[in-house]
PDB file of C-alpha atoms in Angstrom:
ATOM      1  CA  MET A   3     100.954  84.913 125.395  1.00  0.00           C
ATOM      2  CA  PHE A   4      98.123  83.902 123.844  1.00  0.00           C
ATOM      3  CA  ASP A   5      95.902  84.839 127.130  1.00  0.00           C
ATOM      4  CA  PHE A   6      97.389  88.407 126.866  1.00  0.00           C
ATOM      5  CA  ILE A   7      96.319  88.829 123.380  1.00  0.00           C
ATOM      6  CA  LEU A   8      92.775  87.856 123.408  1.00  0.00           C
ATOM      7  CA  TYR A   9      92.771  90.175 126.804  1.00  0.00           C
ATOM      8  CA  LEU A  10      93.855  92.797 124.816  1.00  0.00           C
ATOM      9  CA  HIS A  11      91.537  91.933 121.986  1.00  0.00           C
ATOM     10  CA  LEU A  12      88.910  92.192 124.005  1.00  0.00           C
ATOM     11  CA  LEU A  13      89.775  95.212 125.978  1.00  0.00           C
ATOM     12  CA  ALA A  14      90.000  96.765 122.296  1.00  0.00           C
ATOM     13  CA  ALA A  15      86.643  95.739 121.105  1.00  0.00           C
ATOM     14  CA  THR A  16      85.427  97.199 124.342  1.00  0.00           C
ATOM     15  CA  VAL A  17      87.041 100.309 124.218  1.00  0.00           C
ATOM     16  CA  TRP A  18      85.860 100.778 120.562  1.00  0.00           C
ATOM     17  CA  ILE A  19      82.325  99.040 120.699  1.00  0.00           C
ATOM     18  CA  GLY A  20      81.603 101.323 123.778  1.00  0.00           C
ATOM     19  CA  GLY A  21      82.606 104.870 122.561  1.00  0.00           C
ATOM     20  CA  SER A  22      81.830 104.332 119.218  1.00  0.00           C
ATOM     21  CA  VAL A  23      77.908 103.812 120.326  1.00  0.00           C
ATOM     22  CA  PHE A  24      78.342 106.445 122.951  1.00  0.00           C
ATOM     23  CA  LEU A  25      79.514 109.244 120.724  1.00  0.00           C
ATOM     24  CA  PHE A  26      75.845 108.014 118.218  1.00  0.00           C
ATOM     25  CA  ALA A  27      73.459 107.652 121.065  1.00  0.00           C
ATOM     26  CA  LEU A  28      75.448 111.136 121.864  1.00  0.00           C
ATOM     27  CA  GLY A  29      74.347 112.429 118.433  1.00  0.00           C
ATOM     28  CA  ILE A  30      71.331 111.344 119.035  1.00  0.00           C
ATOM     29  CA  PHE A  31      69.840 112.607 121.839  1.00  0.00           C
ATOM     30  CA  LEU A  32      71.993 115.949 122.421  1.00  0.00           C
ATOM     31  CA  ARG A  33      68.845 118.201 120.866  1.00  0.00           C
ATOM     32  CA  ASP A  34      70.806 121.364 121.044  1.00  0.00           C
ATOM     33  CA  LYS A  35      72.619 121.394 118.026  1.00  0.00           C
ATOM     34  CA  GLU A  36      75.131 124.027 119.302  1.00  0.00           C
ATOM     35  CA  ALA A  37      75.599 121.817 122.591  1.00  0.00           C
ATOM     36  CA  GLN A  38      76.384 119.717 119.706  1.00  0.00           C
ATOM     37  CA  LYS A  39      79.024 121.387 118.124  1.00  0.00           C
ATOM     38  CA  LYS A  40      80.403 122.312 121.478  1.00  0.00           C
ATOM     39  CA  VAL A  41      80.865 118.402 122.737  1.00  0.00           C
ATOM     40  CA  TYR A  42      82.220 117.036 119.013  1.00  0.00           C
ATOM     41  CA  PHE A  43      84.551 119.765 118.796  1.00  0.00           C
ATOM     42  CA  HIS A  44      86.461 119.182 122.031  1.00  0.00           C
ATOM     43  CA  VAL A  45      85.701 115.002 122.412  1.00  0.00           C
ATOM     44  CA  GLY A  46      85.873 114.180 118.485  1.00  0.00           C
ATOM     45  CA  PRO A  47      90.163 114.773 118.675  1.00  0.00           C
ATOM     46  CA  ILE A  48      90.614 112.704 121.628  1.00  0.00           C
ATOM     47  CA  TYR A  49      88.185 110.311 120.706  1.00  0.00           C
ATOM     48  CA  GLY A  50      90.135 109.898 116.728  1.00  0.00           C
ATOM     49  CA  TYR A  51      93.038 109.117 118.293  1.00  0.00           C
ATOM     50  CA  VAL A  52      92.532 107.058 121.086  1.00  0.00           C
ATOM     51  CA  GLU A  53      89.919 105.140 118.794  1.00  0.00           C
ATOM     52  CA  SER A  54      92.758 105.306 116.168  1.00  0.00           C
ATOM     53  CA  VAL A  55      95.073 103.310 118.427  1.00  0.00           C
ATOM     54  CA  TRP A  56      92.577 100.876 119.828  1.00  0.00           C
ATOM     55  CA  LEU A  57      90.701  99.955 116.312  1.00  0.00           C
ATOM     56  CA  THR A  58      94.927  99.910 115.607  1.00  0.00           C
ATOM     57  CA  ILE A  59      95.090  96.968 118.525  1.00  0.00           C
ATOM     58  CA  LEU A  60      92.287  95.348 117.505  1.00  0.00           C
ATOM     59  CA  ILE A  61      93.204  94.182 114.054  1.00  0.00           C
ATOM     60  CA  ILE A  62      97.147  93.277 114.812  1.00  0.00           C
ATOM     61  CA  THR A  63      95.477  91.199 117.397  1.00  0.00           C
ATOM     62  CA  GLY A  64      93.034  90.158 115.233  1.00  0.00           C
ATOM     63  CA  LEU A  65      95.720  88.538 113.161  1.00  0.00           C
ATOM     64  CA  TRP A  66      97.926  86.963 115.305  1.00  0.00           C
ATOM     65  CA  MET A  67      94.617  85.811 117.006  1.00  0.00           C
ATOM     66  CA  PHE A  68      93.486  83.992 113.275  1.00  0.00           C
ATOM     67  CA  PHE A  69      96.676  83.250 112.487  1.00  0.00           C
ATOM     68  CA  HIS A  70      98.093  81.950 115.986  1.00  0.00           C
ATOM     69  CA  MET A  71      95.202  79.220 115.856  1.00  0.00           C
ATOM     70  CA  GLY A  72      95.875  78.073 112.253  1.00  0.00           C
ATOM     71  CA  LEU A  73      92.236  79.719 110.929  1.00  0.00           C
ATOM     72  CA  GLN A  74      93.648  80.418 107.749  1.00  0.00           C
ATOM     73  CA  ASN A  75      93.677  76.919 107.112  1.00  0.00           C
ATOM     74  CA  VAL A  76      89.778  76.483 107.782  1.00  0.00           C
ATOM     75  CA  PHE A  77      88.476  78.132 104.190  1.00  0.00           C
ATOM     76  CA  ASN A  78      90.140  74.892 102.843  1.00  0.00           C
ATOM     77  CA  GLY A  79      88.387  72.742 105.188  1.00  0.00           C
ATOM     78  CA  GLU A  80      85.972  71.216 106.279  1.00  0.00           C
ATOM     79  CA  VAL A  81      83.929  73.211 108.648  1.00  0.00           C
ATOM     80  CA  LYS A  82      81.973  75.421 106.651  1.00  0.00           C
ATOM     81  CA  ARG A  83      80.088  77.301 109.682  1.00  0.00           C
ATOM     82  CA  LEU A  84      83.259  78.568 110.687  1.00  0.00           C
ATOM     83  CA  ALA A  85      84.648  79.119 107.410  1.00  0.00           C
ATOM     84  CA  PHE A  86      82.134  81.247 106.344  1.00  0.00           C
ATOM     85  CA  LEU A  87      81.541  83.254 109.635  1.00  0.00           C
ATOM     86  CA  LEU A  88      84.998  84.281 109.453  1.00  0.00           C
ATOM     87  CA  GLN A  89      84.798  85.003 106.063  1.00  0.00           C
ATOM     88  CA  TYR A  90      82.130  87.612 106.834  1.00  0.00           C
ATOM     89  CA  LYS A  91      83.387  89.181 110.247  1.00  0.00           C
ATOM     90  CA  LEU A  92      87.141  89.667 107.967  1.00  0.00           C
ATOM     91  CA  ILE A  93      84.627  91.598 105.244  1.00  0.00           C
ATOM     92  CA  LEU A  94      82.914  93.165 107.596  1.00  0.00           C
ATOM     93  CA  VAL A  95      86.434  94.275 109.815  1.00  0.00           C
ATOM     94  CA  ALA A  96      87.463  95.756 106.310  1.00  0.00           C
ATOM     95  CA  LEU A  97      84.248  97.642 105.964  1.00  0.00           C
ATOM     96  CA  ILE A  98      84.666  99.385 109.609  1.00  0.00           C
ATOM     97  CA  THR A  99      87.962 100.096 108.707  1.00  0.00           C
ATOM     98  CA  ILE A 100      87.277 102.261 105.526  1.00  0.00           C
ATOM     99  CA  ALA A 101      84.328 104.031 107.559  1.00  0.00           C
ATOM    100  CA  THR A 102      86.185 104.754 110.140  1.00  0.00           C
ATOM    101  CA  ILE A 103      88.556 106.473 107.712  1.00  0.00           C
ATOM    102  CA  VAL A 104      86.331 108.102 105.857  1.00  0.00           C
ATOM    103  CA  HIS A 105      84.523 109.138 108.670  1.00  0.00           C
ATOM    104  CA  MET A 106      88.087 110.243 110.969  1.00  0.00           C
ATOM    105  CA  TYR A 107      89.429 112.266 107.742  1.00  0.00           C
ATOM    106  CA  ILE A 108      86.176 114.547 107.320  1.00  0.00           C
ATOM    107  CA  ALA A 109      85.914 114.859 110.913  1.00  0.00           C
ATOM    108  CA  PHE A 110      89.348 116.206 111.624  1.00  0.00           C
ATOM    109  CA  LYS A 111      89.118 118.129 108.089  1.00  0.00           C
ATOM    110  CA  THR A 112      85.714 120.063 109.202  1.00  0.00           C
ATOM    111  CA  ASN A 113      86.199 120.200 112.965  1.00  0.00           C
ATOM    112  CA  GLY A 114      85.211 123.650 114.539  1.00  0.00           C
ATOM    113  CA  LYS A 115      84.132 124.336 110.794  1.00  0.00           C
ATOM    114  CA  GLU A 116      81.142 123.968 108.395  1.00  0.00           C
ATOM    115  CA  ARG A 117      80.085 120.836 106.580  1.00  0.00           C
ATOM    116  CA  THR A 118      79.378 120.676 102.664  1.00  0.00           C
ATOM    117  CA  LYS A 119      76.091 118.945 101.865  1.00  0.00           C
ATOM    118  CA  LEU A 120      78.703 116.141 100.612  1.00  0.00           C
ATOM    119  CA  GLN A 121      81.041 115.676 104.235  1.00  0.00           C
ATOM    120  CA  LEU A 122      77.388 116.124 106.396  1.00  0.00           C
ATOM    121  CA  LEU A 123      76.299 112.921 104.281  1.00  0.00           C
ATOM    122  CA  LEU A 124      79.167 111.251 104.784  1.00  0.00           C
ATOM    123  CA  SER A 125      79.856 111.755 108.076  1.00  0.00           C
ATOM    124  CA  ARG A 126      76.948 110.989 108.926  1.00  0.00           C
ATOM    125  CA  GLY A 127      76.718 107.726 107.079  1.00  0.00           C
ATOM    126  CA  SER A 128      79.654 106.680 108.009  1.00  0.00           C
ATOM    127  CA  SER A 129      79.022 106.951 111.273  1.00  0.00           C
ATOM    128  CA  MET A 130      75.773 105.081 111.376  1.00  0.00           C
ATOM    129  CA  ALA A 131      77.930 102.249 109.596  1.00  0.00           C
ATOM    130  CA  ILE A 132      80.510 102.218 112.503  1.00  0.00           C
ATOM    131  CA  PHE A 133      77.753 101.292 114.828  1.00  0.00           C
ATOM    132  CA  VAL A 134      75.588  99.278 112.652  1.00  0.00           C
ATOM    133  CA  LEU A 135      78.942  97.703 111.311  1.00  0.00           C
ATOM    134  CA  ASN A 136      80.095  96.935 115.137  1.00  0.00           C
ATOM    135  CA  LEU A 137      76.944  95.283 116.439  1.00  0.00           C
ATOM    136  CA  MET A 138      77.175  93.135 113.428  1.00  0.00           C
ATOM    137  CA  ILE A 139      81.271  92.398 113.873  1.00  0.00           C
ATOM    138  CA  LEU A 140      80.508  91.353 117.648  1.00  0.00           C
ATOM    139  CA  TRP A 141      77.592  89.328 116.656  1.00  0.00           C
ATOM    140  CA  PHE A 142      79.837  87.295 114.153  1.00  0.00           C
ATOM    141  CA  ALA A 143      82.865  87.375 117.038  1.00  0.00           C
ATOM    142  CA  MET A 144      80.384  85.727 119.128  1.00  0.00           C
ATOM    143  CA  GLN A 145      79.514  83.239 117.146  1.00  0.00           C
ATOM    144  CA  ILE A 146      82.726  81.950 116.297  1.00  0.00           C
ATOM    145  CA  ARG A 147      84.307  81.939 119.771  1.00  0.00           C
ATOM    146  CA  THR A 148      81.053  78.845 120.253  1.00  0.00           C
ATOM    147  CA  LEU A 149      82.343  77.468 117.688  1.00  0.00           C
ATOM    148  CA  LEU A 150      85.842  77.616 118.807  1.00  0.00           C
TER     149      LEU A 150
END
């Protein structure tokens, strides 16, 4: 069972990170603003639903492994580096979840419409946060894996 959960977690991470990197790159490299609007209008909602499912799978499988492996006990133990890495990874996961909720709320509310300056700022800021946090979480995950 553990192998299946780990596989599902890695698959979800691949879809989640790959998708967010792809859309982030689209936002940077697709210079034609009209083409960008059309792409996001059609792809955005599909991506939002699919990525919500994969983020949920990531969180559920991550929590399952955390408790199944007894990692909650590491915070009271001797392994300070593992506790440090887990603590910060969990904080980053909480932050990326919040950034995703903010981004998706604005994206679904304004899909096909003109955004206010605040909506634009929050949308782009949360998108950038998701991109950076993905890379940070991936680094923490690799460090944790080397200790386990």
